Amino acid sequence: MAAPGILRQMQTSETACGVVATWNYWEQWEERVSFFREVEKIECDSIALFLCRCRPPDVVVFPRCVEEVSALAKVCHKHRLPIIPFGTGTGLEGGVGAVKGGVCFSLRNMEQVLDLHPEDFDVTVEPGVTRKALNAYLRDTGLWFPVDPGADASLCGMAATSASGTNAVRYGTMRENVMNLEVVLADGSIVHTAGKGRRPRKTSAGYNLTNLFVGSEGTLGIITKTTLRLYGIPEAMVSAVCSFPSVQAAVDSTVQTLQAGVPIARIEFLDDVMIDACNRFSSLSYPVTPTLFLEFHGSEQSLQEQVKTAEDITQSNGGSDFQWARDTETRNRLWKARHDAWYAALALRPGCKAYSTDVCVPLSRLPQIIVETKEDLIENRLTGPIAGHVGDGNFHCLMVVDPNNPEEMHRVHLFTERLARRALAMDGTCTGEHGVGLGKRALLCEEMGPVGIQVMRSLKDTLDPNNLMNPGKILQREEP
Amino acid sequence: MAAPGILRQMQTSETACGVVATWNYWEQWEERVSFFREVEKIECDSIALFLCRCRPPDVVVFPRCVEEVSALAKVCHKHRLPIIPFGTGTGLEGGVGAVKGGVCFSLRNMEQVLDLHPEDFDVTVEPGVTRKALNAYLRDTGLWFPVDPGADASLCGMAATSASGTNAVRYGTMRENVMNLEVVLADGSIVHTAGKGRRPRKTSAGYNLTNLFVGSEGTLGIITKTTLRLYGIPEAMVSAVCSFPSVQAAVDSTVQTLQAGVPIARIEFLDDVMIDACNRFSSLSYPVTPTLFLEFHGSEQSLQEQVKTAEDITQSNGGSDFQWARDTETRNRLWKARHDAWYAALALRPGCKAYSTDVCVPLSRLPQIIVETKEDLIENRLTGPIAGHVGDGNFHCLMVVDPNNPEEMHRVHLFTERLARRALAMDGTCTGEHGVGLGKRALLCEEMGPVGIQVMRSLKDTLDPNNLMNPGKILQREEP
C-alpha cells in the first residue's frame, strides 16, 4: 500500500491531472465512484476477477487525456508506485488486479472516436471506446471493425491483451488489425509505435513497436490511442447451425472447409454439454450433440457458393442439414446465444463461478485434444462445457466451480494445467487469446523455454526498469 | 578490419563450425568462393549494393546448421566481431553491407524445407530456402506461399526485412505470415520466438517476439528458421491489364475496388514511363498511359463476380477494356514483365545503376503524392519510372542514375529525400517494404520522433549490447 502522504499527493493533483475520484481501500471513502464497484459487478461471474478483488489498487485515477495520463505516470514513476491500466475490466486472466497495490488508471473518460478516414479504412480511438460503441459510430459509413471477443471490451484493452474471438478466422486478431498505438511509458513519456499520426497500411520502418505493445497486457505501457483497420460491411451475411455425430466429424468439417478456400467468417464449435447449456439458457432447441455455428460474409452470389461448399463438406462428414439464420434478428439471436455461453455455463450450477481455459493448437490436433479433454473432465467429475473458435484451433473449457470448495478448486487447477500441457505437447500454446495475466506465468515459461523468457524479461526490464507497469503480470519476477 | 589472429581462429574453427570458405578482402584469397562474387553479380544493377561493395566483410562463413551458427556467433561475441547475416543478397537497402567489416554469415548451405504440415497450412524452412524453391517443393500439395517481392529471395531474409510485394493486398506481408522464428542472438544463444516447434495459428502468450524479429534486418539476431503460413492454391486465377487516362483514375479505381470488397490478389500501378519501359524490355504493346495490372484468385464462379465488379469500376473511371491473361503462360509472362520492371527501367539508360524508393501512404493520398512526384521528377530532369502496390498505398520510383555523375547522384539523393518527406507529411512511411538499411536511418528518426527512436535503440542495446549484429543498419549510433 502506498504511504498516505503519496495518496494525498495524488488527491492534490486532482485539478491538474483529472483525478475525479480517488479512494483508499482501507479507508472506504464515500466518493469511491467506481473501480471497486465495477470489479464487484463483473467479478460475480469470474474466478480470475474474484481473485483480483482481493488485491484492489490504493488509488483510482480517471485521466481525461494523454497529457493527464503522462503527468500521473510521472508522479507514479517518481514515487515508484505500480500502475494498473483499466479499460472495461472484461479480461479473463486477472489483468486488472493490483497485486502490489498502486494506482489504477481507469481510462473510461477518454472516450473519443478520433480521425475516422473512411476512404482509407482506418480510425483512431481512445481507450474508453468499446467495440460496440465504435461499430455504432461507424453505422452510416458502410464500415465496421470485425474483431469480436464477445464482451463489449475497450478497443485499447483489446489491443493490450491481443484479443480476437469469433471473427478472427477471417479478419485476424488485434495483432493484424492495429496499425498504430499511442502509449504512455513507465516514465511518463509518450510514444507513437508507428510514428505520430501515421497510418500506412504497411511499413518496414524499423522495429515493429506496435506489435510489441499489442498483447503486452499493460506491462510495458498504458495504451492511450489505437489506430485500427476497418472493413467494408459485407453485402450479405448468413449464419447457420449444423449438428454432428462426433467431435471428429465437426472438426474434420472445419479443416476441410478451410482447405476448400471458403472465406468463412466464423466457425464456432460447441460440444454437447455446451449446446445443452445454451439451449436451456437461451431458449433454443438444437440437438444435444457436437455442433458448429457458422457465418458467411460476402456478396449474395459468393454466399451461395460458400454455403454450397460448406454444406457439401458437412454432409459428407455426417452433419445435419443447416439450420438457417438469414435475417439480422435471428442471426443476432444465434450469436448472442454463442456469446452468452459464459452465462449459460454458469447457469448449469447456480451460485458457482467460472474460469475459462484458452488453449490453441494446430488444426489437425483439435479432435484429439478435445476428445482427451472431455475424457479428463468426466474422469475428474468437472463441469466444463467446451466452446471454441475452431477455425483457428482455439477452444475454451468454461469451468464452472464452487469457489468455496477447495478440493474442487484444486481439481480444476490440476485439470487446467493438464489441458495447457496437452496443448503444449501438440505444438500449441497455453493461451490463444486471453493472455497470460497472473495464472499462466509458469506455463508461459514452459511454452517459451528459458531463452525466450529471458528475452521477454530483458524487454520488460528495458522499458520498465522499476517494474511499475502492471507488475506481476505475464512474467514472474523478484522485486527490483 | 578484424586482426589477422582472429581471422586465423575463424579458419581453424573450420571443421567444428562448418566454415567451408573464408577470405580476406585485402589478401584476395584464391578460394573465396562466393560472397564478393555474389555481391558483384547483383551489384551491377543496384546503387545500394554498389555501395555495399565498398565495405565487404573480413570473413565469410558458411554454417550448415543452427548449432554451427551459434558456435560461430559465440566466437564473434567473444572477439567483438560484427556479424552480417546473408541470405540471397537481394535486399534493396544495403542490408548486407559490412560497414564495420566483420564476419558475413552466408546461410546458403542451410537449405532444408522442414516440417511441412499440409493439414495445418504451415511449413518451416531454413534460410537457404527461397520463395520459388518453397513453392516448387509445395507443388503437389495444393498449397503455396503467396508473399512475392519479385526477387527469388530467401524466406528467412524476407522475414528479416519484413518483405511483401505484389500479393500483400490479399495475403498480407511477412508480418502476418510468419508464425515462429528460430533466431541466434548476439551472444550465440538460440531463441524460438513463439517457443520451440510451436505453430498455433494464433497466440497471446507473452510479448510478440516473432514480430520483433520480423523486419529487424539482422540487427537483433540471425534468423535460422522460419515457420510460415501456407494457403490453398486458388481454384482459378486470372490477370488483366487496364489503361487509364490519368493517375487519379487508376488510383480511384483501386480504392473503389477495395471499398467494394473485391478480394483482389494483386493490383499494381505502372505510370506511363514505366509501362513504356516494360513494353520495350518485355516486348509488350500496352498503351503508354497510367496502367493497372490486376489479378483475381478464387473459384471460377467468384472470379466472374470479382472481375465484373472491377470492370464496372474501372470503366466508370474511364479505364480501357481489360486485356486478359487467362492461361498460366500468358499470366506468367505478364507478371514477369512486372517483376522485370527493375531491368526495364535500367534499360532506359544503359550503363546506369538503379535505386528504388519505397514510400507508403494512406490510399486516399496516393493520387496527390504520385502526381507531385512525377512533377518533381520532370522538374529535376530525373529518370524514375513509377511502379507500385497501390492496393496498399505503396509505390516505388525506380531511379536510374549514372553513378559516375556526382551532380546527378546529388539530385537523386535530394529527390528521394523530398519524396520520403512528402510521404511522411501525408501520414505515411519512408519505407513500405524495403526496410531502413543504411540509407533511411535519418528519415526513420523523422518518422518515429525522438521517443520512438529511443525505444528502438533501447531494444537494440538490450538484445545486442555490443552492437555486433549487422551494425550501422536501421539505427545510427556511436560506437559502444
PDB file of C-alpha atoms in Angstrom, chain B residues 228-356:
ATOM      1  CA  LEU B 228       5.241 -19.797 -42.368  1.00  0.00           C
ATOM      2  CA  ARG B 229       1.523 -19.841 -43.024  1.00  0.00           C
ATOM      3  CA  LEU B 230       0.528 -21.527 -46.257  1.00  0.00           C
ATOM      4  CA  TYR B 231      -2.563 -21.052 -48.374  1.00  0.00           C
ATOM      5  CA  GLY B 232      -4.580 -23.287 -50.654  1.00  0.00           C
ATOM      6  CA  ILE B 233      -3.761 -22.657 -54.307  1.00  0.00           C
ATOM      7  CA  PRO B 234      -6.845 -20.892 -55.673  1.00  0.00           C
ATOM      8  CA  GLU B 235      -9.071 -22.927 -57.950  1.00  0.00           C
ATOM      9  CA  ALA B 236      -8.635 -20.268 -60.604  1.00  0.00           C
ATOM     10  CA  MET B 237      -6.521 -17.189 -61.230  1.00  0.00           C
ATOM     11  CA  VAL B 238      -6.962 -14.597 -63.916  1.00  0.00           C
ATOM     12  CA  SER B 239      -4.958 -11.481 -64.682  1.00  0.00           C
ATOM     13  CA  ALA B 240      -5.835  -8.388 -66.644  1.00  0.00           C
ATOM     14  CA  VAL B 241      -4.327  -5.114 -67.780  1.00  0.00           C
ATOM     15  CA  CYS B 242      -6.284  -1.866 -67.848  1.00  0.00           C
ATOM     16  CA  SER B 243      -5.168   1.525 -69.149  1.00  0.00           C
ATOM     17  CA  PHE B 244      -6.342   4.848 -67.686  1.00  0.00           C
ATOM     18  CA  PRO B 245      -6.489   8.441 -68.812  1.00  0.00           C
ATOM     19  CA  SER B 246      -4.859   9.680 -65.588  1.00  0.00           C
ATOM     20  CA  VAL B 247      -3.129   8.634 -62.385  1.00  0.00           C
ATOM     21  CA  GLN B 248      -6.175   9.777 -60.466  1.00  0.00           C
ATOM     22  CA  ALA B 249      -8.465   7.500 -62.485  1.00  0.00           C
ATOM     23  CA  ALA B 250      -6.220   4.475 -61.877  1.00  0.00           C
ATOM     24  CA  VAL B 251      -5.943   5.122 -58.156  1.00  0.00           C
ATOM     25  CA  ASP B 252      -9.644   5.917 -57.783  1.00  0.00           C
ATOM     26  CA  SER B 253     -10.386   2.567 -59.406  1.00  0.00           C
ATOM     27  CA  THR B 254      -8.082   0.850 -56.903  1.00  0.00           C
ATOM     28  CA  VAL B 255      -9.722   2.455 -53.888  1.00  0.00           C
ATOM     29  CA  GLN B 256     -13.236   1.768 -55.157  1.00  0.00           C
ATOM     30  CA  THR B 257     -12.385  -1.850 -55.943  1.00  0.00           C
ATOM     31  CA  LEU B 258     -11.190  -2.359 -52.386  1.00  0.00           C
ATOM     32  CA  GLN B 259     -14.183  -0.496 -50.988  1.00  0.00           C
ATOM     33  CA  ALA B 260     -16.452  -2.799 -52.960  1.00  0.00           C
ATOM     34  CA  GLY B 261     -14.958  -5.711 -51.037  1.00  0.00           C
ATOM     35  CA  VAL B 262     -13.398  -7.364 -54.086  1.00  0.00           C
ATOM     36  CA  PRO B 263     -10.770  -9.716 -52.605  1.00  0.00           C
ATOM     37  CA  ILE B 264      -8.305  -8.746 -55.293  1.00  0.00           C
ATOM     38  CA  ALA B 265      -4.977 -10.604 -55.163  1.00  0.00           C
ATOM     39  CA  ARG B 266      -2.775  -8.062 -56.911  1.00  0.00           C
ATOM     40  CA  ILE B 267      -3.397  -4.535 -58.108  1.00  0.00           C
ATOM     41  CA  GLU B 268      -0.258  -2.964 -59.477  1.00  0.00           C
ATOM     42  CA  PHE B 269       0.121   0.543 -60.822  1.00  0.00           C
ATOM     43  CA  LEU B 270       2.610   1.455 -63.565  1.00  0.00           C
ATOM     44  CA  ASP B 271       2.935   5.036 -64.725  1.00  0.00           C
ATOM     45  CA  ASP B 272       3.337   5.985 -68.387  1.00  0.00           C
ATOM     46  CA  VAL B 273       7.142   5.950 -68.177  1.00  0.00           C
ATOM     47  CA  MET B 274       7.147   2.525 -66.536  1.00  0.00           C
ATOM     48  CA  ILE B 275       4.721   0.900 -68.974  1.00  0.00           C
ATOM     49  CA  ASP B 276       6.741   2.317 -71.839  1.00  0.00           C
ATOM     50  CA  ALA B 277       9.912   0.801 -70.386  1.00  0.00           C
ATOM     51  CA  CYS B 278       8.148  -2.542 -69.829  1.00  0.00           C
ATOM     52  CA  ASN B 279       6.791  -2.515 -73.374  1.00  0.00           C
ATOM     53  CA  ARG B 280      10.320  -2.097 -74.712  1.00  0.00           C
ATOM     54  CA  PHE B 281      12.044  -4.500 -72.351  1.00  0.00           C
ATOM     55  CA  SER B 282       9.452  -7.301 -72.416  1.00  0.00           C
ATOM     56  CA  SER B 283       8.181  -6.854 -75.980  1.00  0.00           C
ATOM     57  CA  LEU B 284       4.697  -5.803 -74.950  1.00  0.00           C
ATOM     58  CA  SER B 285       2.475  -3.245 -76.605  1.00  0.00           C
ATOM     59  CA  TYR B 286       0.277  -1.691 -73.958  1.00  0.00           C
ATOM     60  CA  PRO B 287      -0.870   1.912 -74.359  1.00  0.00           C
ATOM     61  CA  VAL B 288       1.611   4.322 -72.826  1.00  0.00           C
ATOM     62  CA  THR B 289      -0.665   5.718 -70.119  1.00  0.00           C
ATOM     63  CA  PRO B 290      -1.151   5.035 -66.391  1.00  0.00           C
ATOM     64  CA  THR B 291      -1.901   1.324 -66.160  1.00  0.00           C
ATOM     65  CA  LEU B 292      -3.118  -1.249 -63.673  1.00  0.00           C
ATOM     66  CA  PHE B 293      -2.058  -4.894 -63.698  1.00  0.00           C
ATOM     67  CA  LEU B 294      -4.712  -6.842 -61.793  1.00  0.00           C
ATOM     68  CA  GLU B 295      -5.030 -10.413 -60.603  1.00  0.00           C
ATOM     69  CA  PHE B 296      -8.025 -12.230 -59.180  1.00  0.00           C
ATOM     70  CA  HIS B 297      -7.928 -15.505 -57.216  1.00  0.00           C
ATOM     71  CA  GLY B 298     -10.872 -17.691 -56.304  1.00  0.00           C
ATOM     72  CA  SER B 299     -13.339 -20.207 -57.610  1.00  0.00           C
ATOM     73  CA  GLU B 300     -14.429 -19.890 -61.243  1.00  0.00           C
ATOM     74  CA  GLN B 301     -17.751 -18.533 -60.085  1.00  0.00           C
ATOM     75  CA  SER B 302     -16.347 -15.994 -57.633  1.00  0.00           C
ATOM     76  CA  LEU B 303     -13.848 -14.819 -60.259  1.00  0.00           C
ATOM     77  CA  GLN B 304     -16.681 -13.904 -62.606  1.00  0.00           C
ATOM     78  CA  GLU B 305     -18.204 -11.744 -59.917  1.00  0.00           C
ATOM     79  CA  GLN B 306     -14.912 -10.147 -58.862  1.00  0.00           C
ATOM     80  CA  VAL B 307     -13.994  -9.345 -62.445  1.00  0.00           C
ATOM     81  CA  LYS B 308     -17.438  -7.940 -63.219  1.00  0.00           C
ATOM     82  CA  THR B 309     -17.272  -5.587 -60.230  1.00  0.00           C
ATOM     83  CA  ALA B 310     -13.732  -4.488 -61.016  1.00  0.00           C
ATOM     84  CA  GLU B 311     -14.523  -3.926 -64.700  1.00  0.00           C
ATOM     85  CA  ASP B 312     -17.585  -1.844 -63.850  1.00  0.00           C
ATOM     86  CA  ILE B 313     -15.463   0.280 -61.543  1.00  0.00           C
ATOM     87  CA  THR B 314     -12.552   0.776 -63.928  1.00  0.00           C
ATOM     88  CA  GLN B 315     -14.871   1.667 -66.806  1.00  0.00           C
ATOM     89  CA  SER B 316     -16.726   4.187 -64.689  1.00  0.00           C
ATOM     90  CA  ASN B 317     -13.322   5.823 -64.176  1.00  0.00           C
ATOM     91  CA  GLY B 318     -12.539   5.914 -67.882  1.00  0.00           C
ATOM     92  CA  GLY B 319     -10.381   2.783 -67.901  1.00  0.00           C
ATOM     93  CA  SER B 320      -9.978   0.701 -71.054  1.00  0.00           C
ATOM     94  CA  ASP B 321     -11.461  -2.725 -71.561  1.00  0.00           C
ATOM     95  CA  PHE B 322      -9.499  -5.382 -69.670  1.00  0.00           C
ATOM     96  CA  GLN B 323      -6.820  -7.144 -71.671  1.00  0.00           C
ATOM     97  CA  TRP B 324      -6.888 -10.674 -70.371  1.00  0.00           C
ATOM     98  CA  ALA B 325      -4.226 -13.107 -69.307  1.00  0.00           C
ATOM     99  CA  ARG B 326      -6.277 -16.185 -68.571  1.00  0.00           C
ATOM    100  CA  ASP B 327      -3.885 -19.060 -69.179  1.00  0.00           C
ATOM    101  CA  THR B 328      -0.885 -19.685 -66.938  1.00  0.00           C
ATOM    102  CA  GLU B 329       1.675 -18.902 -69.597  1.00  0.00           C
ATOM    103  CA  THR B 330       0.258 -15.511 -70.545  1.00  0.00           C
ATOM    104  CA  ARG B 331      -0.245 -14.683 -66.874  1.00  0.00           C
ATOM    105  CA  ASN B 332       3.314 -15.618 -66.005  1.00  0.00           C
ATOM    106  CA  ARG B 333       4.561 -13.515 -68.906  1.00  0.00           C
ATOM    107  CA  LEU B 334       2.569 -10.548 -67.633  1.00  0.00           C
ATOM    108  CA  TRP B 335       3.890 -10.806 -64.087  1.00  0.00           C
ATOM    109  CA  LYS B 336       7.403 -11.480 -65.289  1.00  0.00           C
ATOM    110  CA  ALA B 337       7.142  -8.188 -67.164  1.00  0.00           C
ATOM    111  CA  ARG B 338       6.010  -6.506 -63.942  1.00  0.00           C
ATOM    112  CA  HIS B 339       8.772  -8.078 -61.909  1.00  0.00           C
ATOM    113  CA  ASP B 340      11.293  -7.203 -64.609  1.00  0.00           C
ATOM    114  CA  ALA B 341      10.382  -3.542 -64.168  1.00  0.00           C
ATOM    115  CA  TRP B 342      13.755  -3.037 -62.473  1.00  0.00           C
ATOM    116  CA  TYR B 343      15.610  -4.259 -65.538  1.00  0.00           C
ATOM    117  CA  ALA B 344      13.222  -2.441 -67.849  1.00  0.00           C
ATOM    118  CA  ALA B 345      13.994   0.765 -66.003  1.00  0.00           C
ATOM    119  CA  LEU B 346      17.736   0.109 -66.211  1.00  0.00           C
ATOM    120  CA  ALA B 347      17.447  -0.491 -69.927  1.00  0.00           C
ATOM    121  CA  LEU B 348      16.204   3.081 -70.316  1.00  0.00           C
ATOM    122  CA  ARG B 349      19.758   4.234 -69.684  1.00  0.00           C
ATOM    123  CA  PRO B 350      22.314   1.530 -70.441  1.00  0.00           C
ATOM    124  CA  GLY B 351      25.327   1.629 -68.171  1.00  0.00           C
ATOM    125  CA  CYS B 352      23.468   3.263 -65.338  1.00  0.00           C
ATOM    126  CA  LYS B 353      22.537   1.867 -61.958  1.00  0.00           C
ATOM    127  CA  ALA B 354      19.215   1.870 -60.176  1.00  0.00           C
ATOM    128  CA  TYR B 355      17.918   2.822 -56.795  1.00  0.00           C
ATOM    129  CA  SER B 356      14.359   2.134 -55.748  1.00  0.00           C
TER     130      SER B 356
END
